[in-house]
PDB file of C-alpha atoms in Angstrom:
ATOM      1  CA  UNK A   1       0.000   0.000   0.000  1.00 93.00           C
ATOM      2  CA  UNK A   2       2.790   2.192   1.317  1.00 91.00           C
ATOM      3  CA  UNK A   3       4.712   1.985  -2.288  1.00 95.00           C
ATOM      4  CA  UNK A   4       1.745   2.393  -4.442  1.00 95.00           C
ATOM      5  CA  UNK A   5       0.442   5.372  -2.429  1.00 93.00           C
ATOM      6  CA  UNK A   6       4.205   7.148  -3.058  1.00 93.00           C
ATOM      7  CA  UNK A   7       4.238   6.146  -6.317  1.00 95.00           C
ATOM      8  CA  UNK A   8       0.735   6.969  -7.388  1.00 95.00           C
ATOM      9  CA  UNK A   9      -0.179  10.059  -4.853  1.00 93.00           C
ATOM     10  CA  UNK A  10      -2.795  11.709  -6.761  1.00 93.00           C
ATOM     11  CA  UNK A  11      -4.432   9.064  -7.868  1.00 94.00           C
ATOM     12  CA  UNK A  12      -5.120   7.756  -4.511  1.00 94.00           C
ATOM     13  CA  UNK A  13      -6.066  11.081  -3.088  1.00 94.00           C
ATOM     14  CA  UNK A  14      -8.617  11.480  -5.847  1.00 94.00           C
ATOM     15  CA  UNK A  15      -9.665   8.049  -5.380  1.00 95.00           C
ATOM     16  CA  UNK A  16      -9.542   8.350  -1.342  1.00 95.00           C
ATOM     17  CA  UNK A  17     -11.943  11.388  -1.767  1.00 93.00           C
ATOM     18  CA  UNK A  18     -14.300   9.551  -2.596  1.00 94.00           C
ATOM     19  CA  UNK A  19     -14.805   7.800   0.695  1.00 96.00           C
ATOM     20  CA  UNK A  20     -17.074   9.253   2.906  1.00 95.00           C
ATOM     21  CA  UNK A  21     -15.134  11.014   5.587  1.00 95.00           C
ATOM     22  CA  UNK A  22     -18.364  11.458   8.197  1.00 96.00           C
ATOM     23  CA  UNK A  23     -19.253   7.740   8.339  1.00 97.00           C
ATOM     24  CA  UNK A  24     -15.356   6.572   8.776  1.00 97.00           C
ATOM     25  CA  UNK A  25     -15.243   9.487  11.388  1.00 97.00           C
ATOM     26  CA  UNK A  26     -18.503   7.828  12.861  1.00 98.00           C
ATOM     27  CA  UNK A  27     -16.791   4.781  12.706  1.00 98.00           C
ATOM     28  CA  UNK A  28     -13.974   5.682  14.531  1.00 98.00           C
ATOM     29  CA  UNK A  29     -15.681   7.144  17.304  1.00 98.00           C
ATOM     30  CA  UNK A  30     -18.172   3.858  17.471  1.00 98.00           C
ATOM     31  CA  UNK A  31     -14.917   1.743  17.800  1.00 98.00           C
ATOM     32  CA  UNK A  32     -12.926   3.884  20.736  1.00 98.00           C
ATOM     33  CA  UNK A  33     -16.374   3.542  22.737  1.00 98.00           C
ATOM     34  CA  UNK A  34     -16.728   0.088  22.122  1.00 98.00           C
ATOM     35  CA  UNK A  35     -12.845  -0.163  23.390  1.00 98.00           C
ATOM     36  CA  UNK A  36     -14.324   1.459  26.905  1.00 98.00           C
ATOM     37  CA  UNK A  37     -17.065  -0.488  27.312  1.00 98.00           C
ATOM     38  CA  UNK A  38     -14.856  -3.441  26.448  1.00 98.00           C
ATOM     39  CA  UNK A  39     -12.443  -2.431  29.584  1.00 98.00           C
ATOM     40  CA  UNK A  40     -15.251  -2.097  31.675  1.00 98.00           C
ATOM     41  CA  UNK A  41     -16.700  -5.274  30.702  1.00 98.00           C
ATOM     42  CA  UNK A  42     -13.359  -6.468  32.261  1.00 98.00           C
ATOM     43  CA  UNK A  43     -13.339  -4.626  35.107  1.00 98.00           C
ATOM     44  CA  UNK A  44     -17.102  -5.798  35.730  1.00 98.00           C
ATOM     45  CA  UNK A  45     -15.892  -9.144  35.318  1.00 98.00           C
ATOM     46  CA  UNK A  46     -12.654  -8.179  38.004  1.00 97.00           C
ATOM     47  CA  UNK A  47     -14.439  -7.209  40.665  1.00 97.00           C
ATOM     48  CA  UNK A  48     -17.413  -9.585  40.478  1.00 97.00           C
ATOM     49  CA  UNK A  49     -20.331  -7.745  38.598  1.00 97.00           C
ATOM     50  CA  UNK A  50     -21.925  -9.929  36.439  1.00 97.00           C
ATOM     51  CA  UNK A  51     -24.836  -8.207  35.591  1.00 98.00           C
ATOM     52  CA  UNK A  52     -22.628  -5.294  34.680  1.00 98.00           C
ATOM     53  CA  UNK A  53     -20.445  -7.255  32.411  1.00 98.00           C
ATOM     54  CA  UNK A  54     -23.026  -8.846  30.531  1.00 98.00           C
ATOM     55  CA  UNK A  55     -24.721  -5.176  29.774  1.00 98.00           C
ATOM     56  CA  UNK A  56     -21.126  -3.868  28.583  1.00 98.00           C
ATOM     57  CA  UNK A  57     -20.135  -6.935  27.052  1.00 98.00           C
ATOM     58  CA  UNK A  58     -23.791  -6.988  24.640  1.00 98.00           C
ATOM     59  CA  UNK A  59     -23.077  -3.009  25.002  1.00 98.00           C
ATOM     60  CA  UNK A  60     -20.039  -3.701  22.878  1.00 98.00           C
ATOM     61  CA  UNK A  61     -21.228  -6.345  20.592  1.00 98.00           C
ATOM     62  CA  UNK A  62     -23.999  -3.870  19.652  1.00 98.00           C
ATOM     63  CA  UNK A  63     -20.927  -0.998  19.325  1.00 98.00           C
ATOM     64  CA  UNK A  64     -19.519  -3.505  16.914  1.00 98.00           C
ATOM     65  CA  UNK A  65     -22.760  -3.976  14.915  1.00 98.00           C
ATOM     66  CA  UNK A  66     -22.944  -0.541  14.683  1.00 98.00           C
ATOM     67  CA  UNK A  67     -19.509  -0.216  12.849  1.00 98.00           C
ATOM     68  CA  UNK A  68     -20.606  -3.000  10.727  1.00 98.00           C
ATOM     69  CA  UNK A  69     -23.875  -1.887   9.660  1.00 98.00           C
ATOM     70  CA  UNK A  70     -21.795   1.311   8.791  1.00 98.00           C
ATOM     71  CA  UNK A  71     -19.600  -0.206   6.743  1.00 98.00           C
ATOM     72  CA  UNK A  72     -22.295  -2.119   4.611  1.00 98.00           C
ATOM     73  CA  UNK A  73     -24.187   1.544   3.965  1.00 98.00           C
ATOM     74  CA  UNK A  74     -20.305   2.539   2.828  1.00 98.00           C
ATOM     75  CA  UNK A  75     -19.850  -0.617   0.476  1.00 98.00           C
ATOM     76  CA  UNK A  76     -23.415  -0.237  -0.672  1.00 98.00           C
ATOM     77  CA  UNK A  77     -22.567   3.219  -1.759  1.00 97.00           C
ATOM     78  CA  UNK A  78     -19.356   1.836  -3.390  1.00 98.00           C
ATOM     79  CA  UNK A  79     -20.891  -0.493  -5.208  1.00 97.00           C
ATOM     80  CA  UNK A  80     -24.015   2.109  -6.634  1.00 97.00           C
ATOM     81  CA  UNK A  81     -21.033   4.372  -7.470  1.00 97.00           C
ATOM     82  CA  UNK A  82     -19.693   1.807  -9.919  1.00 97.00           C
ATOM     83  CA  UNK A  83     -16.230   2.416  -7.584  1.00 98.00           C
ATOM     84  CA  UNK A  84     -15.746  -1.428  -6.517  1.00 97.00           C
ATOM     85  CA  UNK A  85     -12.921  -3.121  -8.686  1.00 97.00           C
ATOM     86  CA  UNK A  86     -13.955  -5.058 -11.767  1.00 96.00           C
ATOM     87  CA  UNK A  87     -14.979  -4.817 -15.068  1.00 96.00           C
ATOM     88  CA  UNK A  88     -17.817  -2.025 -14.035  1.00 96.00           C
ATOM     89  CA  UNK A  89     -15.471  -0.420 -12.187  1.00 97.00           C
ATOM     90  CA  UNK A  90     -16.134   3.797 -13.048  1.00 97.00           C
ATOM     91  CA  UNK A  91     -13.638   6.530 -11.914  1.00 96.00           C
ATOM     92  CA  UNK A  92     -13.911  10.167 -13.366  1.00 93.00           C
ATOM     93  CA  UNK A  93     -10.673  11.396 -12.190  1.00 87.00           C
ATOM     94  CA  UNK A  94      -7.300  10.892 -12.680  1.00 85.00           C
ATOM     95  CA  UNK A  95      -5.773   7.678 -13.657  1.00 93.00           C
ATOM     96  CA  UNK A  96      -8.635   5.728 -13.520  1.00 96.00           C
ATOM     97  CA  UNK A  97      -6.339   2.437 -13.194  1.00 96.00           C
ATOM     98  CA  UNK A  98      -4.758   3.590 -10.339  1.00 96.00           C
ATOM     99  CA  UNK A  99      -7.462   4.800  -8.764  1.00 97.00           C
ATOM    100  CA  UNK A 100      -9.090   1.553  -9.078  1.00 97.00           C
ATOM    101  CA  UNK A 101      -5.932  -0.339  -7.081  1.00 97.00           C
ATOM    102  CA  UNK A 102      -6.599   2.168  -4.657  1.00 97.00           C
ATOM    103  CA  UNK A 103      -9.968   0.857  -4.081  1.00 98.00           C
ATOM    104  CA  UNK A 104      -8.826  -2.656  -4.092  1.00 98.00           C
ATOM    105  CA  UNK A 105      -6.451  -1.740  -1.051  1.00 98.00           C
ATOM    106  CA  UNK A 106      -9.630  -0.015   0.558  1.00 98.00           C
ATOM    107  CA  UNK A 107     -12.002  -3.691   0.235  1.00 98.00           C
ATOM    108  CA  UNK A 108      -9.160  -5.335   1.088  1.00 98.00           C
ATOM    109  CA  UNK A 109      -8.507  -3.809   3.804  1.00 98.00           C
ATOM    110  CA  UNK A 110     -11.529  -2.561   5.278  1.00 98.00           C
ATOM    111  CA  UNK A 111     -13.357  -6.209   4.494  1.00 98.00           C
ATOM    112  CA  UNK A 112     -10.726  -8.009   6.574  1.00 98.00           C
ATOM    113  CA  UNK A 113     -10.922  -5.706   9.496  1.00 98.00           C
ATOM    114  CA  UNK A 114     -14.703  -6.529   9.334  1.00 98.00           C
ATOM    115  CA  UNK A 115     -14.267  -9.828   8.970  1.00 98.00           C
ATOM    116  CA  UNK A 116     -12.277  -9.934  12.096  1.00 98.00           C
ATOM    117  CA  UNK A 117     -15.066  -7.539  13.930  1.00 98.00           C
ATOM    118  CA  UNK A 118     -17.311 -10.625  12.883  1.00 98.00           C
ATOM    119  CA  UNK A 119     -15.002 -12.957  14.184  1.00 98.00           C
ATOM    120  CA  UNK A 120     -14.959 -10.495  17.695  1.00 98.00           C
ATOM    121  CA  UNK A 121     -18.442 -10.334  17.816  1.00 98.00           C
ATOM    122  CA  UNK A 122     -19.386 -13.502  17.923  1.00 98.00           C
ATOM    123  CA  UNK A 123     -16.444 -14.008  20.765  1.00 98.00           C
ATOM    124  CA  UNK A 124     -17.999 -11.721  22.763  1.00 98.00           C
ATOM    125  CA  UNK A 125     -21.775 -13.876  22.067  1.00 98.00           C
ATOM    126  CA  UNK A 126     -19.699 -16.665  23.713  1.00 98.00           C
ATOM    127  CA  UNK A 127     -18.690 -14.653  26.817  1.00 98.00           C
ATOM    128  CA  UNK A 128     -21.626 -13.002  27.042  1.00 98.00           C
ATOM    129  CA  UNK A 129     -23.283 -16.759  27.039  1.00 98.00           C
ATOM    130  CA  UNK A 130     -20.483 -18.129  29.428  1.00 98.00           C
ATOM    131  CA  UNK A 131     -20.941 -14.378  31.987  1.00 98.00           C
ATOM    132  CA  UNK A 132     -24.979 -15.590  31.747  1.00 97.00           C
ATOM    133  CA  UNK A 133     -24.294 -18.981  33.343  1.00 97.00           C
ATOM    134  CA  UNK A 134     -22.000 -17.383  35.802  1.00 96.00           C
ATOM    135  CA  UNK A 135     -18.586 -19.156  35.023  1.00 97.00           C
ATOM    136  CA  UNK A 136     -16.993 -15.842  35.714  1.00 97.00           C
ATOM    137  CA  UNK A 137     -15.602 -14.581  38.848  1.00 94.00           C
ATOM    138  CA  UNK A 138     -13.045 -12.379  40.263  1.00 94.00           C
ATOM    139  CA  UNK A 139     -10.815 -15.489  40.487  1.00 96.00           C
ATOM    140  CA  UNK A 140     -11.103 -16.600  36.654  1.00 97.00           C
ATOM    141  CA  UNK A 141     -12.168 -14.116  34.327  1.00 97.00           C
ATOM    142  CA  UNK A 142      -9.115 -14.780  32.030  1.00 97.00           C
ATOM    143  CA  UNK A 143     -11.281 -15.106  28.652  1.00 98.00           C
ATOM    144  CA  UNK A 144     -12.803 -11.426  29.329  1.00 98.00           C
ATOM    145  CA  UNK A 145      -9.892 -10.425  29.228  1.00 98.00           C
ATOM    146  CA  UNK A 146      -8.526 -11.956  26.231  1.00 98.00           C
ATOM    147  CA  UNK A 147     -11.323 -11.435  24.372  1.00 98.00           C
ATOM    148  CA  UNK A 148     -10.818  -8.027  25.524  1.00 98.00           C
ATOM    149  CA  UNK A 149      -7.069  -8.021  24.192  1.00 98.00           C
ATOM    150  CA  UNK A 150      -8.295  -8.963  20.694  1.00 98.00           C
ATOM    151  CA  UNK A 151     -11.221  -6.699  20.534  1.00 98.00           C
ATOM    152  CA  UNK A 152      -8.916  -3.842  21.648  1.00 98.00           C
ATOM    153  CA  UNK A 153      -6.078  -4.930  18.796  1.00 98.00           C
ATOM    154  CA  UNK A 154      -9.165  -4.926  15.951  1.00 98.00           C
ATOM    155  CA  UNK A 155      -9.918  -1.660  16.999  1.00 97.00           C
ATOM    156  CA  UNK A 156      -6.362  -0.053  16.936  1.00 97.00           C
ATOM    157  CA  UNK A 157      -6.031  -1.710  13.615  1.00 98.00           C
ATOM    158  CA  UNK A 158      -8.776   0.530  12.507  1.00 98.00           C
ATOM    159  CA  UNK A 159      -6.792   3.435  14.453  1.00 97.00           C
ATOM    160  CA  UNK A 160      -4.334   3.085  11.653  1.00 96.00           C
ATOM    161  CA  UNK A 161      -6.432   2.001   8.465  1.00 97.00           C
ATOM    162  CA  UNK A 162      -8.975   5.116   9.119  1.00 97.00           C
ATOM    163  CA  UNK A 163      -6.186   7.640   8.515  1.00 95.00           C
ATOM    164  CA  UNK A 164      -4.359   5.407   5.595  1.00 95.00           C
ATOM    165  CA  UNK A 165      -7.534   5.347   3.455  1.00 96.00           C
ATOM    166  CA  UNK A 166     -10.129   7.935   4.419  1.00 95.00           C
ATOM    167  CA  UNK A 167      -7.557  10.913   4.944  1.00 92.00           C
ATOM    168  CA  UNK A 168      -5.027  10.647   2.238  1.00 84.00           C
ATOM    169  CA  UNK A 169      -6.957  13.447   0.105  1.00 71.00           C
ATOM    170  CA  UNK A 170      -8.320  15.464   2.914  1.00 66.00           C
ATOM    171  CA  UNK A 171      -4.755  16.884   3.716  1.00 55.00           C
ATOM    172  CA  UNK A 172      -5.735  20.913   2.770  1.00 51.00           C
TER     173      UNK A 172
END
């Protein structure tokens, strides 16, 4: 991504301003909350409060649908646009080509960091299922928290796609 971007910089800022800056934005924000009811899912489960960790652990799965069902309106959009990589593939800009490996970098991308919100969500279903028949306690809550390390990890990843892809032609 790095290379290409260099190498074909206007391109991908053409291409990139076609993303719609609000809903990534939205996005963003939707993920760092879902990060803090995540740790206080943990901390729920730390000190004993199970009815408190299942309402911030289905808290965050619903965060995380959220930023999903976002996503969909985005690719929907994409794919009305004729902007989704293929033989229908429609760019009125410059270097159309280009522009069009810039959008395979963006489905790419953004498709396996929902994949892996998928993947976190339904985690989180098993927690929430395991926190319901009380299996957790301030002694053993070791799989909040793990599940808690790899919810936090998909959402930094996002920390550092948002700006690759939605920002690279909103620089003025």
């Amino acid at each position: 991504y790095t290379v290409y971007r260099f190498r074909y910089h206007e391109a991908f800022m053409a291409a990139s301003d076609k993303l719609d800056l609000l809903m990534g934005g939205i996005n963003t924000c939707v993920l760092i909350l879902s990060s803090l009811t995540m740790a206080m899912a943990v901390h729920s489960a730390q000190v004993n409060k199970r009815r408190s960790l299942i309402a911030y652990l289905l808290l965050t799965m619903a965060l995380g649908g959220t930023f999903l069902g976002i996503k969909a309106f985005e690719y929907a959009h994409k794919f009305a646009e004729n902007l989704v990589p293929g033989p229908s593939f429609t760019f009125h800009g410059p270097n159309p080509q280009n522009a069009q490996l810039f959008f395979s970098f963006y489905f790419a991308l953004t498709g396996f960091h929902a994949l892996h919100m998928v993947v976190g969500v339904g985690l989180l279903s098993v927690i929430v299922w395991m926190a319901y028949r009380g299996r957790f306690s301030r002694e053993y809550h070791n799989p909040v928290e793990n599940v808690g390390l790899y919810w936090h990890f998909v959402d930094v990843v996002w920390i550092f796609l948002f700006p690759l892809l939605y920002l690279v032609g909103h620089h003025q």
